[in-house]
Short mmCIF file of C-alpha atoms in Angstrom, two decimals:
data_model
loop_
_atom_site.label_atom_id
_atom_site.label_comp_id
_atom_site.label_asym_id
_atom_site.label_seq_id
_atom_site.Cartn_x
_atom_site.Cartn_y
_atom_site.Cartn_z
CA UNK A 109 0.09 0.16 -0.04
CA UNK A 110 1.26 3.39 -1.33
CA UNK A 111 0.19 6.42 1.24
CA UNK A 112 -0.09 9.93 -0.52
CA UNK A 113 -1.56 12.91 0.69
CA UNK A 114 -4.93 12.94 -0.49
CA UNK A 115 -5.24 9.13 -1.87
CA UNK A 116 -3.87 5.64 -0.96
CA UNK A 117 -3.05 3.24 -3.79
CA UNK A 118 -3.29 -0.53 -3.64
CA UNK A 119 -2.05 -2.43 -6.40
CA UNK A 120 -3.31 -0.67 -9.65
CA UNK A 121 -6.03 1.06 -7.86
CA UNK A 122 -5.97 4.86 -6.39
CA UNK A 123 -8.81 5.72 -4.09
CA UNK A 124 -9.28 9.35 -2.96
CA UNK A 125 -9.41 10.51 0.60
CA UNK A 126 -11.72 13.72 -0.40
CA UNK A 127 -12.85 12.61 -4.06
CA UNK A 128 -12.74 14.83 -6.88
CA UNK A 129 -16.28 16.23 -8.25
CA UNK A 130 -17.39 16.11 -12.01
CA UNK A 131 -18.79 19.80 -12.05
CA UNK A 132 -20.14 19.50 -15.46
CA UNK A 133 -20.52 17.48 -18.62
CA UNK A 134 -21.80 17.17 -21.95
CA UNK A 135 -22.70 14.69 -24.82
CA UNK A 136 -22.85 15.30 -28.82
CA UNK A 137 -24.22 12.75 -31.38
CA UNK A 138 -24.82 11.97 -34.41
CA UNK A 139 -27.90 10.57 -36.92
CA UNK A 140 -27.64 7.25 -35.54
CA UNK A 141 -27.32 8.34 -32.09
CA UNK A 142 -30.17 10.34 -32.73
CA UNK A 143 -32.49 7.16 -33.50
CA UNK A 144 -31.20 5.38 -30.52
CA UNK A 145 -32.91 4.71 -27.21
CA UNK A 146 -30.21 7.39 -25.56
CA UNK A 147 -31.15 10.37 -28.32
CA UNK A 148 -33.69 12.22 -25.48
CA UNK A 149 -30.43 12.29 -23.03
CA UNK A 150 -27.86 13.64 -25.37
CA UNK A 151 -27.17 17.65 -25.36
CA UNK A 152 -27.20 17.89 -29.22
CA UNK A 153 -27.74 15.45 -32.00
CA UNK A 154 -27.22 16.16 -35.48
CA UNK A 155 -29.13 14.49 -38.51
CA UNK A 156 -26.21 14.76 -40.84
CA UNK A 157 -22.93 13.42 -39.78
CA UNK A 158 -21.02 16.22 -42.05
CA UNK A 159 -22.16 18.84 -39.66
CA UNK A 160 -21.51 21.06 -42.56
CA UNK A 161 -17.79 20.34 -43.34
CA UNK A 162 -16.22 19.09 -46.22
CA UNK A 163 -14.34 15.89 -44.49
CA UNK A 164 -15.50 13.34 -42.18
CA UNK A 165 -12.01 14.37 -40.17
CA UNK A 166 -13.27 18.16 -39.71
CA UNK A 167 -16.66 17.06 -39.03
CA UNK A 168 -15.16 15.06 -35.92
CA UNK A 169 -13.63 18.27 -34.80
CA UNK A 170 -16.90 20.19 -35.05
CA UNK A 171 -18.49 17.61 -33.21
CA UNK A 172 -16.03 17.64 -30.29
CA UNK A 173 -15.78 21.10 -30.19
CA UNK A 174 -19.46 21.62 -29.75
CA UNK A 175 -18.92 19.01 -27.05
CA UNK A 176 -16.47 20.86 -25.16
CA UNK A 177 -18.43 24.45 -25.53
CA UNK A 178 -21.31 22.81 -23.90
CA UNK A 179 -19.44 21.44 -21.21
CA UNK A 180 -18.18 24.75 -20.52
CA UNK A 181 -21.01 26.28 -20.58
CA UNK A 182 -22.77 24.06 -18.21
CA UNK A 183 -19.99 24.72 -15.76
CA UNK A 184 -20.12 28.68 -16.38
CA UNK A 185 -16.51 28.95 -17.18
CA UNK A 186 -14.34 29.84 -20.21
CA UNK A 187 -11.44 27.91 -22.20
CA UNK A 188 -9.02 29.96 -20.43
CA UNK A 189 -10.36 28.69 -16.96
CA UNK A 190 -9.25 25.63 -17.98
CA UNK A 191 -5.72 24.36 -16.46
CA UNK A 192 -5.37 21.44 -18.78
CA UNK A 193 -7.59 19.55 -21.22
CA UNK A 194 -7.18 15.45 -21.49
CA UNK A 195 -8.58 14.36 -24.75
CA UNK A 196 -8.19 12.05 -27.74
CA UNK A 197 -10.13 10.42 -30.37
CA UNK A 198 -9.45 7.35 -32.94
CA UNK A 199 -7.74 9.42 -35.78
CA UNK A 200 -4.04 9.48 -36.43
CA UNK A 201 -2.18 11.34 -34.05
CA UNK A 202 -5.33 12.21 -32.38
CA UNK A 203 -5.56 14.86 -35.06
CA UNK A 204 -9.51 15.51 -34.45
CA UNK A 205 -8.51 16.44 -30.88
CA UNK A 206 -5.23 18.40 -32.07
CA UNK A 207 -7.79 20.87 -34.37
CA UNK A 208 -10.28 21.22 -32.16
CA UNK A 209 -7.57 22.55 -29.74
CA UNK A 210 -5.97 25.06 -32.20
CA UNK A 211 -8.89 27.23 -31.47
CA UNK A 212 -8.57 27.30 -27.91
CA UNK A 213 -6.19 28.62 -25.65
CA UNK A 214 -5.71 26.11 -23.06
CA UNK A 215 -3.12 23.49 -22.29
CA UNK A 216 -3.89 20.23 -24.08
CA UNK A 217 -2.25 16.62 -23.08
CA UNK A 218 -3.72 14.28 -26.11
CA UNK A 219 -4.63 10.94 -25.17
CA UNK A 220 -4.61 7.81 -27.05
CA UNK A 221 -6.22 4.62 -25.66
CA UNK A 222 -8.13 3.98 -28.77
CA UNK A 223 -11.88 3.05 -27.06
CA UNK A 224 -10.48 3.17 -23.66
CA UNK A 225 -9.66 7.13 -23.89
CA UNK A 226 -12.52 8.34 -21.79
CA UNK A 227 -12.25 6.44 -18.45
CA UNK A 228 -8.46 7.25 -18.97
CA UNK A 229 -8.96 10.86 -19.25
CA UNK A 230 -11.48 11.12 -16.76
CA UNK A 231 -9.12 8.74 -14.40
CA UNK A 232 -6.19 11.53 -15.39
CA UNK A 233 -8.13 14.48 -14.45
CA UNK A 234 -9.09 13.11 -11.00
CA UNK A 235 -5.83 12.06 -10.23
CA UNK A 236 -4.53 15.74 -11.21
CA UNK A 237 -7.27 17.16 -9.31
CA UNK A 238 -7.03 15.53 -6.24
CA UNK A 239 -3.61 16.00 -5.99
CA UNK A 240 -3.48 19.73 -6.39
CA UNK A 241 -2.18 19.84 -9.97
CA UNK A 242 -5.12 21.64 -11.23
CA UNK A 243 -8.29 23.10 -10.42
CA UNK A 244 -10.45 22.40 -13.49
CA UNK A 245 -9.62 20.09 -16.16
CA UNK A 246 -11.69 18.88 -19.02
CA UNK A 247 -11.52 15.23 -20.04
CA UNK A 248 -13.11 14.63 -23.62
CA UNK A 249 -12.87 11.89 -26.34
CA UNK A 250 -14.71 11.24 -29.37
CA UNK A 251 -15.06 9.25 -32.65
CA UNK A 252 -16.53 9.53 -36.13
CA UNK A 253 -18.31 6.39 -37.87
CA UNK A 254 -16.88 7.64 -41.34
CA UNK A 255 -13.60 9.07 -40.25
CA UNK A 256 -12.90 5.54 -38.66
CA UNK A 257 -13.85 3.29 -41.27
CA UNK A 258 -11.78 5.00 -43.82
CA UNK A 259 -8.61 4.89 -41.61
CA UNK A 260 -9.23 1.34 -40.06
CA UNK A 261 -11.14 -0.69 -42.71
CA UNK A 262 -12.19 0.73 -45.69
CA UNK A 263 -13.61 4.22 -47.27
CA UNK A 264 -17.61 3.98 -47.09
CA UNK A 265 -17.88 4.36 -50.91
CA UNK A 266 -15.83 0.46 -51.34
CA UNK A 267 -19.16 -0.89 -50.07
CA UNK A 268 -17.63 -3.68 -48.13
CA UNK A 269 -20.02 -6.02 -45.90
CA UNK A 270 -19.89 -5.89 -42.74
CA UNK A 271 -19.73 -9.13 -40.59
CA UNK A 272 -21.89 -10.07 -37.51
CA UNK A 273 -19.37 -9.55 -35.45
CA UNK A 274 -18.27 -6.13 -36.37
CA UNK A 275 -19.51 -2.78 -34.48
CA UNK A 276 -20.78 0.26 -35.37
CA UNK A 277 -17.91 3.34 -34.56
CA UNK A 278 -20.40 5.80 -32.73
CA UNK A 279 -20.49 9.60 -34.00
CA UNK A 280 -20.32 10.81 -30.86
CA UNK A 281 -18.19 12.81 -28.29
CA UNK A 282 -18.79 13.56 -24.35
CA UNK A 283 -16.82 16.14 -22.14
CA UNK A 284 -16.73 16.71 -18.22
CA UNK A 285 -15.04 19.04 -16.22
CA UNK A 286 -13.22 17.57 -13.23
CA UNK A 287 -12.48 19.40 -9.92
CA UNK A 288 -10.71 19.07 -6.46
CA UNK A 289 -14.35 20.15 -4.82
CA UNK A 290 -18.09 20.54 -6.14
CA UNK A 291 -21.12 18.93 -5.89
CA UNK A 292 -20.65 15.62 -7.35
CA UNK A 293 -20.73 13.23 -9.02
CA UNK A 294 -17.52 12.09 -7.41
CA UNK A 295 -14.71 10.10 -8.72
CA UNK A 296 -13.87 7.77 -5.82
CA UNK A 297 -11.09 5.65 -7.41
CA UNK A 298 -9.25 4.92 -10.51
CA UNK A 299 -7.82 1.51 -11.73
CA UNK A 300 -5.40 1.89 -14.84
CA UNK A 301 -5.55 -1.05 -16.98
CA UNK A 302 -2.82 -3.40 -18.21
CA UNK A 303 -2.36 -4.18 -21.63
CA UNK A 304 -3.36 -7.96 -22.60
CA UNK A 305 -3.00 -9.79 -25.82
CA UNK A 306 -5.31 -13.08 -26.17
CA UNK A 307 -4.05 -13.37 -30.03
CA UNK A 308 -7.31 -11.99 -31.69
CA UNK A 309 -6.31 -11.14 -35.00
CA UNK A 310 -9.89 -10.14 -36.65
CA UNK A 311 -10.14 -6.47 -36.91
CA UNK A 312 -13.86 -7.47 -37.36
CA UNK A 313 -14.10 -8.61 -33.56
CA UNK A 314 -13.21 -6.24 -31.25
CA UNK A 315 -15.08 -7.12 -28.61
CA UNK A 316 -13.43 -10.67 -28.09
CA UNK A 317 -10.01 -8.62 -28.58
CA UNK A 318 -10.79 -6.18 -25.38
CA UNK A 319 -13.08 -8.57 -23.17
CA UNK A 320 -9.78 -10.15 -21.60
CA UNK A 321 -8.56 -6.76 -20.26
CA UNK A 322 -11.83 -5.59 -19.09
CA UNK A 323 -12.14 -8.92 -17.16
CA UNK A 324 -8.77 -8.30 -15.51
CA UNK A 325 -8.99 -4.68 -14.57
CA UNK A 326 -12.09 -5.73 -13.02
CA UNK A 327 -10.57 -8.78 -11.17
CA UNK A 328 -7.59 -6.17 -9.94
CA UNK A 329 -10.23 -3.33 -8.76
CA UNK A 330 -11.72 -5.98 -6.62
CA UNK A 331 -8.57 -7.26 -5.37
CA UNK A 332 -7.23 -4.03 -4.30
CA UNK A 333 -10.55 -2.57 -2.87
CA UNK A 334 -12.16 -5.64 -1.53
CA UNK A 335 -15.33 -4.67 -3.45
CA UNK A 336 -17.29 -7.07 -5.58
CA UNK A 337 -19.78 -6.11 -8.89
CA UNK A 338 -22.71 -6.44 -6.87
CA UNK A 339 -22.49 -3.75 -4.37
CA UNK A 340 -22.96 -1.24 -7.56
CA UNK A 341 -25.69 -0.52 -8.95
CA UNK A 342 -24.32 -1.00 -12.44
CA UNK A 343 -21.04 -1.80 -14.22
CA UNK A 344 -20.54 -0.11 -17.37
CA UNK A 345 -18.03 -1.69 -19.93
CA UNK A 346 -17.08 0.63 -22.83
CA UNK A 347 -17.96 -1.08 -26.23
CA UNK A 348 -17.59 -5.06 -25.90
CA UNK A 349 -21.05 -5.30 -27.85
CA UNK A 350 -22.60 -8.77 -28.22
CA UNK A 351 -19.57 -10.75 -28.28
CA UNK A 352 -17.60 -9.38 -26.02
CA UNK A 353 -20.13 -8.81 -23.19
CA UNK A 354 -20.94 -12.91 -23.35
CA UNK A 355 -16.89 -13.64 -23.27
CA UNK A 356 -16.50 -11.30 -20.27
CA UNK A 357 -19.05 -12.93 -18.16
CA UNK A 358 -17.41 -16.51 -19.00
CA UNK A 359 -14.18 -15.30 -17.97
CA UNK A 360 -15.63 -13.69 -14.24
CA UNK A 361 -17.55 -16.72 -13.79
CA UNK A 362 -14.38 -18.57 -14.00
CA UNK A 363 -13.11 -16.42 -11.37
CA UNK A 364 -16.70 -16.65 -9.56
CA UNK A 365 -17.40 -13.28 -10.05
CA UNK A 366 -20.92 -12.53 -11.06
CA UNK A 367 -21.84 -9.51 -13.57
CA UNK A 368 -25.74 -9.72 -12.96
CA UNK A 369 -25.82 -5.63 -12.80
CA UNK A 370 -23.37 -5.28 -16.33
CA UNK A 371 -24.41 -3.07 -19.03
CA UNK A 372 -22.27 -2.28 -21.90
CA UNK A 373 -22.02 1.16 -23.49
CA UNK A 374 -21.95 -0.37 -27.21
CA UNK A 375 -25.46 -2.32 -26.33
CA UNK A 376 -26.79 0.59 -24.56
CA UNK A 377 -25.98 3.56 -27.40
CA UNK A 378 -27.85 1.63 -29.94
CA UNK A 379 -30.70 -0.61 -30.24
CA UNK A 380 -28.98 -3.67 -31.88
CA UNK A 381 -32.35 -5.41 -32.56
CA UNK A 382 -33.50 -2.62 -34.44
CA UNK A 383 -30.56 -0.65 -35.67
CA UNK A 384 -28.13 -1.93 -38.42
CA UNK A 385 -25.31 -2.11 -36.11
CA UNK A 386 -24.14 -5.54 -36.03
CA UNK A 387 -22.54 -6.63 -32.98
CA UNK A 388 -23.36 -3.38 -31.18
CA UNK A 389 -21.53 0.06 -30.86
CA UNK A 390 -17.70 1.03 -30.69
CA UNK A 391 -15.51 3.94 -30.75
CA UNK A 392 -13.96 6.35 -28.63
CA UNK A 393 -17.20 8.17 -28.49
CA UNK A 394 -19.38 5.43 -27.38
CA UNK A 395 -18.46 5.16 -23.75
CA UNK A 396 -17.98 8.95 -23.64
CA UNK A 397 -21.60 9.51 -25.03
CA UNK A 398 -23.06 7.14 -22.81
CA UNK A 399 -21.06 8.18 -19.68
CA UNK A 400 -22.24 11.85 -20.19
CA UNK A 401 -25.83 11.49 -21.52
CA UNK A 402 -26.86 8.55 -19.20
CA UNK A 403 -24.34 7.61 -16.30
CA UNK A 404 -23.54 10.86 -14.79
CA UNK A 405 -27.13 12.27 -14.97
CA UNK A 406 -28.33 9.40 -13.17
CA UNK A 407 -25.91 9.89 -10.48
CA UNK A 408 -26.60 13.52 -10.36
CA UNK A 409 -30.16 12.84 -9.69
CA UNK A 410 -29.43 10.33 -7.15
CA UNK A 411 -30.95 7.55 -9.38
CA UNK A 412 -27.81 5.57 -9.06
CA UNK A 413 -25.54 5.89 -5.97
CA UNK A 414 -22.63 4.07 -7.14
CA UNK A 415 -21.24 2.61 -10.39
CA UNK A 416 -18.26 1.16 -11.93
CA UNK A 417 -17.40 2.51 -15.48
CA UNK A 418 -14.80 0.89 -17.81
CA UNK A 419 -13.55 2.05 -21.53
CA UNK A 420 -12.24 -0.65 -22.97
CA UNK A 421 -9.72 0.00 -26.00
CA UNK A 422 -8.31 -1.89 -28.88
CA UNK A 423 -4.65 -0.73 -29.70
CA UNK A 424 -4.13 -1.82 -33.16
CA UNK A 425 -3.59 -0.01 -36.18
CA UNK A 426 -4.04 -0.39 -39.82
CA UNK A 427 -0.82 -0.70 -40.15
CA UNK A 428 0.02 -3.58 -37.72
CA UNK A 429 -3.48 -5.11 -39.10
CA UNK A 430 -1.75 -5.41 -42.27
CA UNK A 431 1.30 -6.85 -41.04
CA UNK A 432 -0.71 -9.66 -39.54
CA UNK A 433 -0.33 -8.76 -35.72
CA UNK A 434 -2.63 -9.79 -32.94
CA UNK A 435 -4.81 -6.82 -31.35
CA UNK A 436 -3.66 -6.06 -27.89
CA UNK A 437 -6.57 -4.56 -25.36
CA UNK A 438 -6.60 -2.53 -22.30
CA UNK A 439 -9.48 -1.35 -20.13
CA UNK A 440 -9.43 1.67 -17.40
CA UNK A 441 -11.66 1.73 -14.73
CA UNK A 442 -13.05 4.49 -12.71
CA UNK A 443 -15.56 4.12 -9.50
CA UNK A 444 -18.22 6.93 -9.54
CA UNK A 445 -20.92 7.83 -6.71
CA UNK A 446 -23.49 10.19 -6.00
CA UNK A 447 -22.23 11.28 -2.63
CA UNK A 448 -18.50 12.13 -1.52
CA UNK A 449 -17.87 9.47 0.90
CA UNK A 450 -15.24 8.84 3.58
CA UNK A 451 -13.06 6.35 1.45
CA UNK A 452 -10.12 6.20 3.66
#
């Protein structure tokens, strides 16, 4: 056990004595998100995924900027009042985030955790806020279906057929402001995940690639804290979809861990029975959108008290895939509560 000023670290988990607060949050989505079960909970939805831009990549930057602006407006602050922005996306070199931030005068730490970026950003922001390094940090992530397809698979005009195990990259963004003090919701603990590779080579089966990392992060959190998933209102995973969700539960059952309260963001953002999304949603914007549109509002209203939120990421690139490499996975976890609790 490692003791710090405002936290105790046990294993891979950091528990905060005085949990940082998520003071404001916003979620923005595109056309398919506007047709899904969470549509009414988004702050802003677009019926046309170009957002008036000439390219999909520019459209994602615009999507992210709208989301950041909405979070700032809700938090009654300006970009100049941010000590740091922690953000990322799925584009090469995090260009969606970089091009968003070139218009704003605020420090940026660009992150790439693939679809795990949102939990990574929130966890790092919480650590910095709890440690006195920032008074206000923005944590954000985005993805765009068309930009991601062009980069990782084939351009949409190619007309390639999607397999049943494939997932639909969300055109969405989520952003939240994290501060040392506030009215909550609160980040009570963070578990940063380890990279795991179970030799999955199918680029159209991200759920199977990410599930083992999600299982390990949950198990490490439980071992570090003595908690079990049953003590929470819900355990959210990033975007495992149908295939990854099934595999996650099988892996945890072998360790005698029951996930009856499990919800997957990829199966929450879309209606897989009525929307053509194959095995569910994915993308950095998937868990970011669900977190800011559904999870944080429920905690703020007291509809849920305690939640485990994991974002899961597949860490391949289009180059490594073409080279025949397998797909490493990672999962980061944040424990969220509706009330500030004595934690240590």
